[in-house]
Structure formats: C-alpha cells, structure tokens
Amino acid sequence: MDATPQRRPPRPTDPETCRMRAEETSDRPAATVWALLAVAGELHEIRKLLRKR
C-alpha cells in the first residue's frame, strides 16, 4: 500500500462550472449533486450581494 496521500483535483466553486458539469454528466446521482452545488453557489452569490446593501 502506498503511503503517499492521494491529491484530488480541485473542485469547481463557481455556479456556472457546476451547472455545466451537471448538464454534461450522464450519471443521474452525480448530475443531481452538481446541480445542487450550482444552486448553492448561486445562493451564496445572492447572499453576498444582499450583505453589501
């Protein structure tokens, strides 16, 4: 067994990338997760804008 830690690629954090991955993924559970991440990212952006008011 290899003792070196495995590095995962960075996850996208912007809603557009998450939405794009949700549309491109044929795996239904994975597409649902990407879509939820996109919505969460959009809500985060809206909250940030509302806080600045």
Coordinates of N, CA, C and O in Angstrom, one line a residue:
M1 N 0.8 -1.2 0.0 CA 0.0 0.0 0.0 C 0.9 1.2 0.0 O 1.8 1.3 0.8
D2 N 0.5 2.2 -0.8 CA 1.3 3.4 -1.0 C 1.0 4.4 0.2 O -0.1 4.6 0.5
A3 N 2.0 4.9 0.8 CA 1.9 5.7 2.0 C 1.7 7.2 1.6 O 1.3 8.0 2.4
T4 N 1.9 7.5 0.3 CA 1.8 8.9 -0.1 C 0.3 9.3 -0.2 O -0.5 8.5 -0.8
P5 N -0.1 10.4 0.3 CA -1.5 10.8 0.2 C -1.9 11.1 -1.3 O -1.1 11.7 -2.0
Q6 N -3.1 10.7 -1.6 CA -3.6 11.0 -3.0 C -4.2 12.4 -3.0 O -5.0 12.8 -2.2
R7 N -3.8 13.2 -4.0 CA -4.3 14.5 -4.1 C -5.5 14.5 -5.2 O -5.3 14.0 -6.3
R8 N -6.6 15.0 -4.8 CA -7.7 15.1 -5.7 C -7.6 16.4 -6.5 O -7.1 17.4 -6.0
P9 N -8.2 16.4 -7.7 CA -8.2 17.7 -8.4 C -9.1 18.7 -7.7 O -10.0 18.3 -7.0
P10 N -8.8 20.0 -7.9 CA -9.6 21.0 -7.2 C -11.1 20.9 -7.7 O -11.3 20.7 -8.9
R11 N -12.0 21.1 -6.8 CA -13.4 21.1 -7.2 C -13.8 22.5 -7.7 O -13.3 23.5 -7.1
P12 N -14.6 22.6 -8.7 CA -15.1 24.0 -9.1 C -15.9 24.6 -8.1 O -16.7 23.9 -7.4
T13 N -15.8 25.9 -7.9 CA -16.6 26.6 -6.9 C -17.6 27.6 -7.5 O -18.5 28.0 -6.8
D14 N -17.4 27.9 -8.8 CA -18.4 28.8 -9.4 C -19.6 28.1 -9.9 O -19.5 26.9 -10.4
P15 N -20.8 28.7 -9.8 CA -22.0 28.0 -10.2 C -22.1 27.6 -11.6 O -22.7 26.6 -12.0
E16 N -21.5 28.4 -12.5 CA -21.5 28.1 -14.0 C -20.8 26.8 -14.3 O -21.3 26.0 -15.0
T17 N -19.7 26.5 -13.6 CA -19.0 25.3 -13.9 C -19.7 24.1 -13.3 O -19.8 23.1 -14.0
C18 N -20.3 24.3 -12.1 CA -21.1 23.2 -11.6 C -22.3 22.9 -12.4 O -22.7 21.7 -12.7
R19 N -23.0 23.9 -12.9 CA -24.2 23.7 -13.8 C -23.7 23.0 -15.1 O -24.4 22.1 -15.6
M20 N -22.6 23.4 -15.7 CA -22.1 22.8 -16.9 C -21.8 21.3 -16.6 O -22.2 20.4 -17.4
R21 N -21.2 21.0 -15.5 CA -20.9 19.6 -15.2 C -22.2 18.8 -15.0 O -22.3 17.6 -15.3
A22 N -23.2 19.4 -14.4 CA -24.5 18.7 -14.2 C -25.1 18.4 -15.5 O -25.7 17.3 -15.7
E23 N -25.0 19.3 -16.5 CA -25.6 19.0 -17.8 C -24.8 18.0 -18.6 O -25.4 17.3 -19.4
E24 N -23.5 18.0 -18.4 CA -22.7 17.0 -19.2 C -22.7 15.6 -18.6 O -22.4 14.7 -19.3
T25 N -23.0 15.5 -17.3 CA -22.9 14.2 -16.7 C -24.1 13.3 -17.0 O -25.2 13.7 -16.9
S26 N -23.8 12.1 -17.4 CA -24.9 11.1 -17.7 C -25.4 10.4 -16.5 O -26.4 9.8 -16.5
D27 N -24.5 10.3 -15.5 CA -24.8 9.7 -14.2 C -25.8 10.5 -13.4 O -25.5 11.6 -13.0
R28 N -27.0 10.0 -13.2 CA -28.1 10.8 -12.6 C -27.7 11.3 -11.2 O -27.9 12.5 -10.9
P29 N -27.3 10.4 -10.3 CA -26.9 10.9 -9.0 C -25.8 12.0 -9.0 O -25.9 13.0 -8.3
A30 N -24.8 11.8 -9.8 CA -23.8 12.8 -9.9 C -24.3 14.1 -10.5 O -23.9 15.2 -10.0
A31 N -25.2 14.0 -11.5 CA -25.8 15.3 -12.1 C -26.6 16.0 -11.0 O -26.5 17.2 -11.0
T32 N -27.3 15.3 -10.2 CA -28.1 15.9 -9.1 C -27.2 16.7 -8.1 O -27.4 17.8 -7.7
V33 N -26.0 16.0 -7.8 CA -25.1 16.7 -6.9 C -24.5 17.9 -7.5 O -24.5 19.0 -6.9
W34 N -24.1 17.9 -8.8 CA -23.6 19.1 -9.4 C -24.6 20.2 -9.5 O -24.3 21.4 -9.3
A35 N -25.9 19.8 -9.8 CA -26.9 20.8 -9.9 C -27.2 21.5 -8.5 O -27.4 22.7 -8.4
L36 N -27.1 20.7 -7.4 CA -27.3 21.2 -6.1 C -26.1 22.2 -5.7 O -26.3 23.2 -5.1
L37 N -24.9 21.8 -6.1 CA -23.8 22.7 -5.9 C -23.9 24.0 -6.7 O -23.5 25.0 -6.2
A38 N -24.5 23.9 -7.9 CA -24.7 25.1 -8.7 C -25.7 26.1 -8.0 O -25.4 27.3 -7.8
V39 N -26.8 25.5 -7.5 CA -27.8 26.3 -6.8 C -27.2 26.9 -5.5 O -27.4 28.1 -5.2
A40 N -26.4 26.1 -4.8 CA -25.8 26.6 -3.5 C -24.8 27.7 -3.8 O -24.8 28.7 -3.1
G41 N -24.1 27.6 -4.9 CA -23.2 28.7 -5.3 C -23.9 30.0 -5.7 O -23.5 31.1 -5.4
E42 N -25.0 29.8 -6.4 CA -25.8 31.0 -6.8 C -26.4 31.6 -5.5 O -26.4 32.9 -5.4
L43 N -26.9 30.9 -4.6 CA -27.5 31.4 -3.4 C -26.4 32.2 -2.6 O -26.6 33.2 -2.0
H44 N -25.2 31.6 -2.6 CA -24.1 32.3 -1.9 C -23.8 33.6 -2.5 O -23.6 34.6 -1.8
E45 N -23.8 33.7 -3.8 CA -23.5 35.0 -4.5 C -24.6 36.0 -4.2 O -24.4 37.2 -4.0
I46 N -25.9 35.5 -4.2 CA -27.0 36.4 -3.8 C -26.9 36.9 -2.4 O -27.1 38.1 -2.2
R47 N -26.5 36.1 -1.5 CA -26.4 36.5 -0.1 C -25.2 37.5 0.0 O -25.3 38.5 0.8
K48 N -24.1 37.3 -0.7 CA -23.0 38.3 -0.7 C -23.5 39.6 -1.1 O -23.1 40.7 -0.5
L49 N -24.3 39.7 -2.2 CA -24.8 40.9 -2.8 C -25.7 41.6 -1.8 O -25.7 42.8 -1.6
L50 N -26.6 40.8 -1.1 CA -27.5 41.4 -0.2 C -26.8 42.0 1.0 O -27.2 42.9 1.6
R51 N -25.7 41.3 1.5 CA -25.0 41.8 2.6 C -24.3 43.2 2.3 O -24.2 44.0 3.2
K52 N -24.0 43.4 1.1 CA -23.3 44.7 0.7 C -24.3 45.9 0.7 O -23.9 47.0 0.7
R53 N -25.6 45.6 0.7 CA -26.6 46.7 0.6 C -26.6 47.5 1.8 O -26.4 47.3 2.9

